[in-house]
Short mmCIF file of C-alpha atoms and ligand atoms in Angstrom, two decimals:
data_model
loop_
_atom_site.label_atom_id
_atom_site.label_comp_id
_atom_site.label_asym_id
_atom_site.label_seq_id
_atom_site.Cartn_x
_atom_site.Cartn_y
_atom_site.Cartn_z
CA UNK D 107 -7.41 22.05 35.99
CA UNK D 108 -7.79 22.13 32.24
CA UNK D 109 -7.57 25.35 30.27
CA UNK D 110 -9.78 25.68 27.21
CA UNK D 111 -10.27 28.50 24.75
CA UNK D 112 -13.24 30.04 26.54
CA UNK D 113 -13.25 28.92 30.14
CA UNK D 114 -11.33 27.05 32.75
CA UNK D 115 -12.84 23.76 33.74
CA UNK D 116 -12.35 23.07 37.39
CA UNK D 117 -12.14 19.70 39.03
CA UNK D 118 -15.65 19.96 40.40
CA UNK D 119 -17.33 20.54 37.05
CA UNK D 120 -15.32 17.74 35.44
CA UNK D 121 -16.13 15.42 38.35
CA UNK D 122 -19.82 16.22 37.96
CA UNK D 123 -19.79 15.24 34.30
CA UNK D 124 -17.81 12.12 35.14
CA UNK D 125 -20.37 11.02 37.68
CA UNK D 126 -23.23 11.74 35.27
CA UNK D 127 -21.81 9.44 32.58
CA UNK D 128 -22.11 5.67 32.48
CA UNK D 129 -19.08 5.61 30.16
CA UNK D 130 -15.63 6.99 30.99
CA UNK D 131 -14.55 10.60 30.89
CA UNK D 132 -10.92 11.04 29.92
CA UNK D 133 -8.70 14.07 30.49
CA UNK D 134 -5.14 14.38 29.12
CA UNK D 135 -3.89 13.06 32.46
CA UNK D 136 -5.85 9.80 32.22
CA UNK D 137 -4.51 6.48 31.00
CA UNK D 138 -5.87 5.70 27.55
CA UNK D 139 -6.28 9.37 26.58
CA UNK D 140 -3.73 9.30 23.74
CA UNK D 141 -4.95 5.98 22.43
CA UNK D 142 -8.55 7.21 22.41
CA UNK D 143 -7.83 10.48 20.65
CA UNK D 144 -6.03 8.69 17.81
CA UNK D 145 -7.99 8.65 14.56
CA UNK D 146 -7.44 6.97 11.21
CA UNK D 147 -5.51 9.85 9.62
CA UNK D 148 -2.19 10.36 11.45
CA UNK D 149 -1.93 13.84 9.93
CA UNK D 150 -4.54 15.01 12.43
CA UNK D 151 -3.14 15.50 15.92
CA UNK D 152 -5.45 17.46 18.20
CA UNK D 153 -5.90 17.38 21.97
CA UNK D 154 -9.43 17.57 23.31
CA UNK D 155 -9.74 18.81 26.90
CA UNK D 156 -12.21 16.01 27.57
CA UNK D 157 -13.24 12.79 25.87
CA UNK D 158 -16.66 11.38 26.80
CA UNK D 159 -16.71 7.67 25.94
CA UNK D 160 -20.47 7.43 25.66
CA UNK D 161 -22.38 4.20 26.17
CA UNK D 162 -25.85 5.38 25.15
CA UNK D 163 -28.16 8.29 24.38
CA UNK D 164 -28.19 9.54 27.98
CA UNK D 165 -24.40 9.89 28.01
CA UNK D 166 -24.58 11.80 24.73
CA UNK D 167 -27.23 14.16 26.15
CA UNK D 168 -25.08 14.72 29.26
CA UNK D 169 -22.05 15.51 27.10
CA UNK D 170 -23.96 17.90 24.82
CA UNK D 171 -25.53 19.74 27.76
CA UNK D 172 -22.18 20.00 29.54
CA UNK D 173 -20.39 21.36 26.46
CA UNK D 174 -23.15 23.89 25.86
CA UNK D 175 -23.19 25.03 29.49
CA UNK D 176 -19.40 25.46 29.55
CA UNK D 177 -19.07 26.92 26.06
CA UNK D 178 -16.81 24.07 24.94
CA UNK D 179 -16.29 23.23 21.29
CA UNK D 180 -17.56 19.76 20.45
CA UNK D 181 -16.49 17.09 18.00
CA UNK D 182 -18.21 13.78 17.27
CA UNK D 183 -16.27 10.60 16.68
CA UNK D 184 -18.18 7.86 14.88
CA UNK D 185 -15.68 5.55 13.20
CA UNK D 186 -12.91 8.16 13.27
CA UNK D 187 -12.25 7.69 9.53
CA UNK D 188 -12.97 11.09 8.11
CA UNK D 189 -9.84 12.17 6.25
CA UNK D 190 -10.41 15.81 7.28
CA UNK D 191 -10.18 14.70 10.91
CA UNK D 192 -13.25 16.49 12.22
CA UNK D 193 -13.79 13.73 14.79
CA UNK D 194 -11.07 15.40 16.84
CA UNK D 195 -11.17 18.89 18.37
CA UNK D 196 -8.54 20.96 20.15
CA UNK D 197 -9.32 21.99 23.71
CA UNK D 198 -12.97 20.94 23.56
CA UNK D 199 -15.11 17.91 24.26
CA UNK D 200 -14.88 14.91 21.96
CA UNK D 201 -18.05 12.85 22.02
CA UNK D 202 -16.63 9.40 21.35
CA UNK D 203 -19.19 6.83 20.19
CA UNK D 204 -16.76 3.93 19.64
CA UNK D 205 -18.42 1.90 22.38
CA UNK D 206 -21.87 2.37 20.86
CA UNK D 207 -21.42 -0.24 18.16
CA UNK D 208 -24.43 -2.49 18.65
CA UNK D 209 -26.36 -3.89 15.67
CA UNK D 210 -29.81 -5.49 15.90
CA UNK D 211 -31.33 -7.17 12.84
CA UNK D 212 -35.05 -7.78 12.31
CA UNK D 213 -35.02 -10.45 9.58
CA UNK D 214 -38.83 -10.37 9.19
CA UNK D 215 -39.00 -6.64 8.50
CA UNK D 216 -35.57 -6.72 6.82
CA UNK D 217 -34.29 -3.83 8.85
CA UNK D 218 -31.31 -3.22 11.12
CA UNK D 219 -30.94 -0.80 14.01
CA UNK D 220 -27.31 0.32 14.24
CA UNK D 221 -25.71 2.45 16.96
CA UNK D 222 -23.89 5.64 16.04
CA UNK D 223 -20.37 4.33 16.66
CA UNK D 224 -20.62 1.07 14.70
CA UNK D 225 -18.30 0.23 11.81
CA UNK D 226 -19.38 -1.34 8.53
CA UNK D 227 -17.74 -4.61 9.52
CA UNK D 228 -20.06 -4.72 12.56
CA UNK D 229 -23.13 -4.25 10.36
CA UNK D 230 -22.14 -6.74 7.65
CA UNK D 231 -21.30 -9.38 10.23
CA UNK D 232 -24.76 -9.27 11.81
CA UNK D 233 -26.87 -8.70 8.69
CA UNK D 234 -25.13 -11.42 6.67
CA UNK D 235 -26.19 -13.95 9.28
CA UNK D 236 -29.58 -13.63 7.55
CA UNK D 237 -28.22 -13.18 4.01
CA UNK D 238 -29.05 -9.46 4.22
CA UNK D 239 -27.08 -6.22 3.78
CA UNK D 240 -27.45 -2.50 3.17
CA UNK D 241 -25.14 -0.40 1.00
CA UNK D 242 -22.01 0.51 3.00
CA UNK D 243 -18.43 1.54 2.31
CA UNK D 244 -15.76 -0.60 0.69
CA UNK D 245 -13.47 -0.71 3.75
CA UNK D 246 -14.96 -2.52 6.72
CA UNK D 247 -13.28 -0.40 9.42
CA UNK D 248 -15.03 2.79 8.18
CA UNK D 249 -17.70 4.27 10.47
CA UNK D 250 -21.38 3.86 9.64
CA UNK D 251 -22.32 7.30 10.96
CA UNK D 252 -20.08 9.66 9.01
CA UNK D 253 -20.52 7.65 5.81
CA UNK D 254 -24.32 7.56 6.06
CA UNK D 255 -24.67 11.21 7.00
CA UNK D 256 -22.62 12.25 3.95
CA UNK D 257 -24.54 9.96 1.55
CA UNK D 258 -22.52 6.76 1.30
CA UNK D 259 -21.85 4.50 -1.67
CA UNK D 260 -20.29 1.09 -2.10
CA UNK D 261 -20.63 -2.28 -3.78
CA UNK D 262 -24.45 -2.40 -3.43
CA UNK D 263 -25.20 1.16 -4.48
CA UNK D 264 -25.84 0.75 -8.20
CA UNK D 265 -28.48 -1.83 -7.31
CA UNK D 266 -29.88 -0.48 -4.01
CA UNK D 267 -28.87 3.20 -3.92
CA UNK D 268 -26.89 5.27 -1.48
CA UNK D 269 -26.60 4.35 2.17
CA UNK D 270 -28.68 7.40 3.06
CA UNK D 271 -31.38 6.23 0.60
CA UNK D 272 -31.73 3.12 2.76
CA UNK D 273 -32.06 5.06 6.00
CA UNK D 274 -35.53 4.59 7.49
CA UNK D 275 -35.16 6.56 10.71
CA UNK D 276 -32.60 7.87 13.17
CA UNK D 277 -32.37 8.95 16.80
CA UNK D 278 -30.47 12.18 17.14
CA UNK D 279 -29.42 14.36 20.08
CA UNK D 280 -29.73 17.98 19.00
CA UNK D 281 -27.77 21.01 20.25
CA UNK D 282 -30.40 21.75 22.92
CA UNK D 283 -29.95 18.26 24.39
CA UNK D 284 -33.21 16.75 23.09
CA UNK D 285 -33.37 13.19 21.76
CA UNK D 286 -35.40 13.30 18.56
CA UNK D 287 -36.68 10.36 16.53
CA UNK D 288 -36.65 11.41 12.90
CA UNK D 289 -37.96 9.73 9.76
CA UNK D 290 -39.84 10.69 6.59
CA UNK D 291 -42.89 11.21 8.86
CA UNK D 292 -41.33 12.71 12.01
CA UNK D 293 -39.23 15.85 11.78
CA UNK D 294 -39.09 15.26 8.00
CA UNK D 295 -36.87 18.26 7.24
CA UNK D 296 -34.30 17.05 9.77
CA UNK D 297 -34.49 13.58 8.23
CA UNK D 298 -33.99 15.03 4.75
CA UNK D 299 -30.95 16.98 6.02
CA UNK D 300 -29.15 14.03 7.60
CA UNK D 301 -29.38 12.16 4.29
CA UNK D 302 -26.25 13.84 2.93
CA UNK D 303 -25.78 16.99 5.03
CA UNK D 304 -23.26 15.37 7.40
CA UNK D 305 -22.92 15.76 11.16
CA UNK D 306 -24.29 19.31 11.21
CA UNK D 307 -27.55 18.69 13.02
CA UNK D 308 -26.79 16.62 16.11
CA UNK D 309 -25.31 13.39 17.39
CA UNK D 310 -26.99 10.36 15.83
CA UNK D 311 -27.19 7.69 18.48
CA UNK D 312 -28.79 5.08 16.21
CA UNK D 313 -29.79 4.52 12.59
CA UNK D 314 -32.47 2.22 11.19
CA UNK D 315 -31.66 0.79 7.76
CA UNK D 316 -33.56 -1.07 5.07
CA UNK D 317 -31.87 -4.38 4.26
CA UNK D 318 -31.78 -6.40 1.03
CA UNK D 319 -30.96 -9.98 0.11
CA UNK D 320 -27.24 -10.09 -0.68
CA UNK D 321 -24.94 -13.08 -0.97
CA UNK D 322 -23.75 -14.65 1.17
CA UNK D 323 -21.65 -15.49 -1.94
CA UNK D 324 -20.86 -12.85 -4.56
CA UNK D 325 -18.56 -12.74 -7.59
CA UNK D 326 -15.89 -10.27 -6.60
CA UNK D 327 -12.23 -9.36 -6.29
CA UNK D 328 -9.69 -7.37 -8.22
CA UNK D 329 -7.89 -7.60 -11.51
CA UNK D 330 -4.62 -5.85 -12.40
CA UNK D 331 -3.19 -5.08 -15.84
CA UNK D 332 0.22 -3.65 -16.85
CA UNK D 333 0.38 0.12 -16.61
CA UNK D 334 1.28 0.49 -20.29
CA UNK D 335 -2.20 -0.83 -21.08
CA UNK D 336 -3.90 1.74 -18.84
CA UNK D 337 -5.48 3.75 -21.65
CA UNK D 338 -7.09 0.81 -23.44
CA UNK D 339 -8.15 -0.82 -20.16
CA UNK D 340 -9.85 2.33 -18.86
CA UNK D 341 -11.46 3.13 -22.22
CA UNK D 342 -12.69 -0.46 -22.51
CA UNK D 343 -14.00 -0.35 -18.97
CA UNK D 344 -15.85 2.89 -19.68
CA UNK D 345 -17.53 1.35 -22.71
CA UNK D 346 -18.57 -1.78 -20.83
CA UNK D 347 -19.72 0.20 -17.77
CA UNK D 348 -22.25 2.10 -19.91
CA UNK D 349 -24.31 -1.08 -20.29
CA UNK D 350 -23.09 -3.23 -17.38
CA UNK D 351 -25.75 -4.66 -15.05
CA UNK D 352 -26.58 -2.72 -11.91
CA UNK D 353 -25.54 -5.70 -9.81
CA UNK D 354 -21.95 -4.92 -10.81
CA UNK D 355 -20.08 -2.12 -9.02
CA UNK D 356 -16.48 -1.35 -9.94
CA UNK D 357 -13.66 0.94 -8.90
CA UNK D 358 -11.10 1.33 -11.70
CA UNK D 359 -7.83 2.58 -10.24
CA UNK D 360 -4.22 3.44 -10.90
CA UNK D 361 -1.55 2.76 -8.32
CA UNK D 362 1.73 1.01 -7.52
CA UNK D 363 1.18 -2.68 -6.79
CA UNK D 364 1.89 -3.37 -3.10
CA UNK D 365 4.11 -6.29 -2.06
CA UNK D 366 1.04 -8.30 -1.08
CA UNK D 367 1.37 -12.11 -0.98
CA UNK D 368 -1.65 -12.53 -3.25
CA UNK D 369 0.04 -10.52 -6.02
CA UNK D 370 2.82 -12.02 -8.18
CA UNK D 371 6.22 -10.73 -7.05
CA UNK D 372 6.92 -9.67 -10.66
CA UNK D 373 4.53 -6.69 -10.25
CA UNK D 374 5.43 -5.67 -6.69
CA UNK D 375 6.38 -2.00 -6.72
CA UNK D 376 5.32 -1.52 -10.36
CA UNK D 377 2.58 0.78 -11.60
CA UNK D 378 -0.61 -1.01 -12.54
CA UNK D 379 -4.11 -0.26 -13.70
CA UNK D 380 -6.68 -2.27 -11.82
CA UNK D 381 -10.38 -2.80 -11.30
CA UNK D 382 -11.98 -3.69 -7.99
CA UNK D 383 -15.24 -5.42 -8.86
CA UNK D 384 -18.24 -6.84 -7.03
CA UNK D 385 -21.24 -8.51 -8.66
CA UNK D 386 -24.02 -9.09 -6.14
CA UNK D 387 -26.49 -10.88 -8.44
CA UNK D 388 -26.96 -14.64 -8.68
CA UNK D 389 -23.66 -16.52 -8.78
CA UNK D 390 -24.80 -18.10 -12.04
CA UNK D 391 -24.84 -14.61 -13.64
CA UNK D 392 -21.65 -13.38 -12.00
CA UNK D 393 -19.13 -14.87 -14.41
CA UNK D 394 -20.89 -13.44 -17.48
CA UNK D 395 -21.04 -10.02 -15.81
CA UNK D 396 -17.31 -9.89 -14.98
CA UNK D 397 -16.05 -11.62 -18.16
CA UNK D 398 -15.75 -8.35 -20.12
CA UNK D 399 -13.42 -7.06 -17.37
CA UNK D 400 -11.10 -10.04 -17.85
CA UNK D 401 -10.63 -9.22 -21.54
CA UNK D 402 -9.78 -5.53 -21.15
CA UNK D 403 -6.06 -6.32 -21.44
CA UNK D 404 -3.44 -8.92 -20.51
CA UNK D 405 -4.23 -9.37 -16.84
CA UNK D 406 -1.19 -9.83 -14.60
CA UNK D 407 -3.37 -11.05 -11.78
CA UNK D 408 -7.06 -11.93 -11.77
CA UNK D 409 -8.56 -12.49 -8.33
CA UNK D 410 -12.24 -12.13 -9.24
CA UNK D 411 -13.88 -15.28 -7.89
CA UNK D 412 -17.02 -16.41 -6.08
CA UNK D 413 -16.47 -15.52 -2.40
CA UNK D 414 -18.43 -14.49 0.69
CA UNK D 415 -19.67 -10.90 0.61
CA UNK D 416 -18.22 -10.22 4.08
CA UNK D 417 -14.80 -11.37 2.91
CA UNK D 418 -14.92 -9.05 -0.07
CA UNK D 419 -16.10 -6.17 2.11
CA UNK D 420 -12.82 -6.45 4.03
CA UNK D 421 -10.55 -7.08 1.02
CA UNK D 422 -9.23 -3.51 0.89
CA UNK D 423 -8.90 -3.04 4.67
CA UNK D 424 -5.16 -3.66 4.85
CA UNK D 425 -4.50 -1.17 2.04
CA UNK D 426 -5.97 1.67 4.14
CA UNK D 427 -4.54 1.09 7.63
CA UNK D 428 -4.98 3.34 10.65
CA UNK D 429 -2.03 5.53 11.52
CA UNK D 430 -0.62 6.45 8.11
CA UNK D 431 -0.72 10.02 6.78
CA UNK D 432 -3.56 10.72 4.35
CA UNK D 433 -4.61 13.62 2.16
CA UNK D 434 -7.49 13.30 -0.29
CA UNK D 435 -9.12 15.32 -3.02
CA UNK D 436 -12.32 14.48 -4.80
CA UNK D 437 -14.39 15.52 -7.78
CA UNK D 438 -17.59 14.17 -9.29
CA UNK D 439 -17.18 13.32 -12.97
CA UNK D 440 -19.91 12.80 -15.56
CA UNK D 441 -17.90 10.05 -17.25
CA UNK D 442 -14.45 8.59 -17.78
CA UNK D 443 -13.76 10.78 -20.80
CA UNK D 444 -10.51 10.45 -22.73
CA UNK D 445 -9.37 13.68 -21.05
CA UNK D 446 -9.98 12.22 -17.58
CA UNK D 447 -8.17 9.01 -18.49
CA UNK D 448 -5.16 10.77 -19.99
CA UNK D 449 -4.90 13.18 -17.06
CA UNK D 450 -5.03 10.33 -14.56
CA UNK D 451 -2.38 8.32 -16.41
CA UNK D 452 -0.09 11.32 -16.75
CA UNK D 453 -0.23 11.97 -12.99
CA UNK D 454 -0.01 8.30 -12.08
CA UNK D 455 3.37 8.36 -13.82
CA UNK D 456 4.45 10.98 -11.24
CA UNK D 457 3.05 9.14 -8.17
CA UNK D 458 5.05 10.17 -5.11
CA UNK D 459 4.09 7.32 -2.80
CA UNK D 460 3.60 3.56 -3.16
CA UNK D 461 0.46 3.85 -1.00
CA UNK D 462 -1.37 6.48 -3.06
CA UNK D 463 -4.03 5.71 -5.61
CA UNK D 464 -6.28 7.37 -8.14
CA UNK D 465 -9.68 5.69 -7.90
CA UNK D 466 -12.96 6.18 -9.73
CA UNK D 467 -16.03 4.97 -7.78
CA UNK D 468 -18.61 3.92 -10.36
CA UNK D 469 -21.98 5.51 -9.57
CA UNK D 470 -25.25 5.75 -11.53
CA UNK D 471 -27.84 2.96 -11.47
CA UNK D 472 -30.20 3.18 -8.50
CA UNK D 473 -28.43 6.31 -7.21
CA UNK D 474 -29.89 8.18 -10.20
CA UNK D 475 -33.40 6.75 -9.74
CA UNK D 476 -33.92 9.08 -6.78
CA UNK D 477 -34.91 12.69 -7.51
CA UNK D 478 -32.09 15.24 -7.21
CA UNK D 479 -33.59 16.98 -4.20
CA UNK D 480 -35.28 14.03 -2.48
CA UNK D 481 -32.40 13.96 0.01
CA UNK D 482 -29.68 16.43 0.92
CA UNK D 483 -27.04 14.37 -0.95
CA UNK D 484 -26.07 16.32 -4.05
CA UNK D 485 -24.90 15.44 -7.56
CA UNK D 486 -26.79 12.20 -8.25
CA UNK D 487 -26.15 12.80 -11.94
CA UNK D 488 -22.43 12.01 -11.55
CA UNK D 489 -21.13 8.91 -13.31
CA UNK D 490 -18.06 8.59 -11.09
CA UNK D 491 -16.61 9.96 -7.87
CA UNK D 492 -12.91 10.61 -8.33
CA UNK D 493 -10.92 9.82 -5.21
CA UNK D 494 -7.32 11.01 -5.26
CA UNK D 495 -6.26 9.12 -2.15
CA UNK D 496 -2.74 10.12 -1.24
CA UNK D 497 -1.04 8.29 1.59
CA UNK D 498 2.47 8.13 3.01
CA UNK D 499 4.34 6.97 6.08
CA UNK D 500 6.75 9.74 7.08
CA UNK D 501 4.95 12.90 8.34
CA UNK D 502 7.93 15.03 7.27
CA UNK D 503 7.26 14.19 3.61
CA UNK D 504 3.79 15.74 3.59
CA UNK D 505 4.56 18.65 1.27
CA UNK D 506 5.56 16.64 -1.78
CA UNK D 507 2.62 14.23 -1.51
CA UNK D 508 0.10 17.01 -0.96
CA UNK D 509 1.55 18.92 -3.91
CA UNK D 510 1.10 15.88 -6.18
CA UNK D 511 -2.51 15.48 -5.04
CA UNK D 512 -3.36 19.13 -5.61
CA UNK D 513 -1.74 19.16 -9.05
CA UNK D 514 -3.80 16.21 -10.21
CA UNK D 515 -6.96 17.64 -8.65
CA UNK D 516 -6.44 20.97 -10.42
CA UNK D 517 -5.86 19.17 -13.71
CA UNK D 518 -9.20 17.37 -13.28
CA UNK D 519 -11.22 20.58 -12.80
CA UNK D 520 -12.25 20.93 -16.46
CA UNK D 521 -13.96 17.52 -16.27
CA UNK D 522 -15.86 18.02 -12.99
CA UNK D 523 -19.64 18.24 -12.63
CA UNK D 524 -18.92 21.15 -10.27
CA UNK D 525 -18.23 19.53 -6.90
CA UNK D 526 -16.64 16.65 -5.04
CA UNK D 527 -18.03 14.04 -2.66
CA UNK D 528 -18.50 15.62 0.77
CA UNK D 529 -17.09 12.57 2.56
CA UNK D 530 -13.88 12.70 0.53
CA UNK D 531 -13.14 16.39 1.24
CA UNK D 532 -9.99 17.33 3.15
CA UNK D 533 -9.59 19.84 5.95
CA UNK D 534 -8.43 22.55 3.55
CA UNK D 535 -11.62 22.27 1.49
CA UNK D 536 -13.62 25.33 2.52
CA UNK D 537 -17.33 26.14 2.62
CA UNK D 538 -17.38 26.75 -1.14
CA UNK D 539 -16.42 23.11 -1.60
CA UNK D 540 -19.17 22.02 0.80
CA UNK D 541 -21.66 24.01 -1.26
CA UNK D 542 -20.20 22.51 -4.44
CA UNK D 543 -20.62 18.99 -3.05
CA UNK D 544 -24.26 19.52 -2.15
CA UNK D 545 -25.41 21.77 -4.97
CA UNK D 546 -27.08 25.17 -4.63
CA UNK D 547 -30.74 24.30 -3.91
CA UNK D 548 -29.87 21.55 -1.44
CA UNK D 549 -27.36 23.77 0.35
CA UNK D 550 -29.91 26.58 0.75
CA UNK D 551 -32.44 24.14 2.21
CA UNK D 552 -29.78 22.73 4.56
CA UNK D 553 -29.08 26.23 5.88
CA UNK D 554 -32.78 26.54 6.76
CA UNK D 555 -32.67 23.22 8.67
CA UNK D 556 -29.45 24.28 10.39
CA UNK D 557 -31.10 27.56 11.42
CA UNK D 558 -33.92 25.58 12.99
CA UNK D 559 -32.00 22.82 14.78
CA UNK D 560 -28.56 24.34 15.42
CA UNK D 561 -28.77 28.15 15.12
CA UNK D 562 -25.57 28.72 17.16
CA UNK D 563 -23.51 26.30 15.05
CA UNK D 564 -22.81 24.23 18.15
CA UNK D 565 -21.95 21.33 15.80
CA UNK D 566 -19.32 22.98 13.62
CA UNK D 567 -16.50 20.40 13.54
CA UNK D 568 -17.70 19.00 10.22
CA UNK D 569 -18.09 19.93 6.57
CA UNK D 570 -19.92 22.91 7.93
CA UNK D 571 -23.26 24.34 6.91
CA UNK D 572 -23.25 27.79 8.43
CA UNK D 573 -26.47 29.02 10.01
CA UNK D 574 -27.64 32.48 8.99
CA UNK D 575 -29.69 33.48 12.05
P1 FAD R 228 -15.65 10.20 11.79
O1 FAD R 228 -14.30 10.70 11.49
O2 FAD R 228 -15.89 9.49 13.05
O3 FAD R 228 -16.69 11.36 11.69
C1 FAD R 228 -16.68 12.25 10.63
C2 FAD R 228 -17.72 13.30 10.86
O4 FAD R 228 -19.01 12.69 10.75
C3 FAD R 228 -17.70 13.92 12.25
O5 FAD R 228 -16.84 15.00 12.27
C4 FAD R 228 -19.13 14.30 12.45
O6 FAD R 228 -19.37 15.53 11.83
C5 FAD R 228 -19.87 13.22 11.72
N1 FAD R 228 -20.29 12.13 12.62
C6 FAD R 228 -19.65 10.97 12.90
N2 FAD R 228 -20.40 10.22 13.70
C7 FAD R 228 -21.54 10.92 13.93
C8 FAD R 228 -22.72 10.66 14.65
N3 FAD R 228 -22.92 9.51 15.28
N4 FAD R 228 -23.69 11.61 14.67
C9 FAD R 228 -23.52 12.78 14.01
N5 FAD R 228 -22.43 13.06 13.30
C10 FAD R 228 -21.45 12.13 13.25
N6 FAD R 228 -17.28 6.75 1.77
C11 FAD R 228 -18.18 6.16 0.97
O7 FAD R 228 -19.25 6.71 0.73
N7 FAD R 228 -17.93 4.96 0.40
C12 FAD R 228 -16.80 4.27 0.63
O8 FAD R 228 -16.62 3.19 0.12
C13 FAD R 228 -15.83 4.86 1.47
N8 FAD R 228 -14.67 4.23 1.73
C14 FAD R 228 -13.79 4.77 2.62
C15 FAD R 228 -12.62 4.08 2.93
C16 FAD R 228 -11.72 4.62 3.82
C17 FAD R 228 -10.46 3.87 4.14
C18 FAD R 228 -11.99 5.86 4.42
C19 FAD R 228 -11.00 6.47 5.35
C20 FAD R 228 -13.13 6.55 4.12
C21 FAD R 228 -14.04 6.02 3.21
N9 FAD R 228 -15.20 6.70 2.85
C22 FAD R 228 -16.11 6.13 2.03
C23 FAD R 228 -15.42 8.06 3.36
C24 FAD R 228 -16.26 8.01 4.61
O9 FAD R 228 -17.62 8.06 4.23
C25 FAD R 228 -15.95 9.20 5.52
O10 FAD R 228 -14.60 9.16 5.88
C26 FAD R 228 -16.83 9.21 6.76
O11 FAD R 228 -16.78 10.48 7.35
C27 FAD R 228 -16.40 8.18 7.76
O12 FAD R 228 -17.29 8.13 8.82
P2 FAD R 228 -16.76 7.93 10.31
O13 FAD R 228 -17.95 7.79 11.18
O14 FAD R 228 -15.75 6.85 10.33
O15 FAD R 228 -16.06 9.32 10.50
#
């Protein structure tokens, strides 16, 4: 017997769900339960009453109908990477899509159909077989679903837009247990809402993406400079970025150099300013595009070289491992103003953990070509997404690391466009922050879609859009 907040599940009801699923149903007593409920951020430790390890749309429908009938809270696990940890619920039903990670590429139409539990590494692996790709995240073990539903940007975005801009259609199981195919033509308001409004509207079982010619070789890597050159490096980067080609996407960052074998031992453990760069244009143009980065200061290590796109997509994976403690704050910035740069440097000097970083995802380009309200994603005018990505090993040290993150985030407020990226929000970011991320008009329209497709807020373990009916 398993006690939940609202009801007591008895063995018969659980057995019925188990027999209705093709995938496994796990209770806390089952082998594999603890392993399956583990997500990327070790700060989040919740215990679902049930975990449905779905294998397809029918399993998802069974799980949704069961949770609704038994008044169980529901969470959806795509890649399990959301820093706020909404993939995991306490005492409810976790709909785990990890086994639904299939990817099918149509090279003629240049599209890919991707299941709702796939990771970006799964997508890149299959699409690059044909020299194709769609904009994804910069860490290959991040989930496709959560990233796409919140907007999504990465190395291809200044050239090809957000991930959600490349979404052609999706299959989604709504709160009433229906499987809906949605696109710009079918259920267009729902389609608009899932392009930035997160997991508020149902469980996406598959996505269809537009693909583009990319690679297989790109000019990419990272370059580190001494920390005492941080101001001139970041100012020089800002000036170059204003005219840099769209094929180039960069993440300038401040951090402590890890003891990685590809970094000279002389900088291990020392503060550095760095730039992660990826140029996806012709290799012949790549060197000219990245050359201005090489002359921003006296580089201590320069690893920007021609390399396979899939290799670069996984370059940062080891820096963001599963099972460490994470706490993030985010803010959209119009530009890397001197105030932003000085504030970042000042707080980098106080870094509390060797794993933390202050990163600025370069936006603009094709992201801005799309009208502000063409999709639910808000704040296309931003030049950068600030990611204060704090990370540490010992859970008992949380307070000092969180305090550092909040201090820096508060100091950045005067420079914000008025919101942060929804996919970088933490669990203590409330509904005001969700509204700030999406912008007023988009948020109001999302509430109307929520009222239509999920009036009871059945899907509430997310950056929540509250229904008003
Ligand atoms: P999960 O934790 O599985 O899910 C998060 C939420 O998404 C769920 O609570 C649910 O509401 C919703 N959801 C998940 N799957 C589904 C589904 N199938 N149907 C409906 N709703 C669903 N973002 C970027 O834009 N660019 C980046 O480069 C980038 N890099 C990142 C690197 C790291 C190391 C990490 C941890 C995150 C990064 N992100 C990036 C942020 C990322 O977009 C979010 O963490 C995102 O939520 C991850 O998706 P997920 O499926 O792994 O999340």
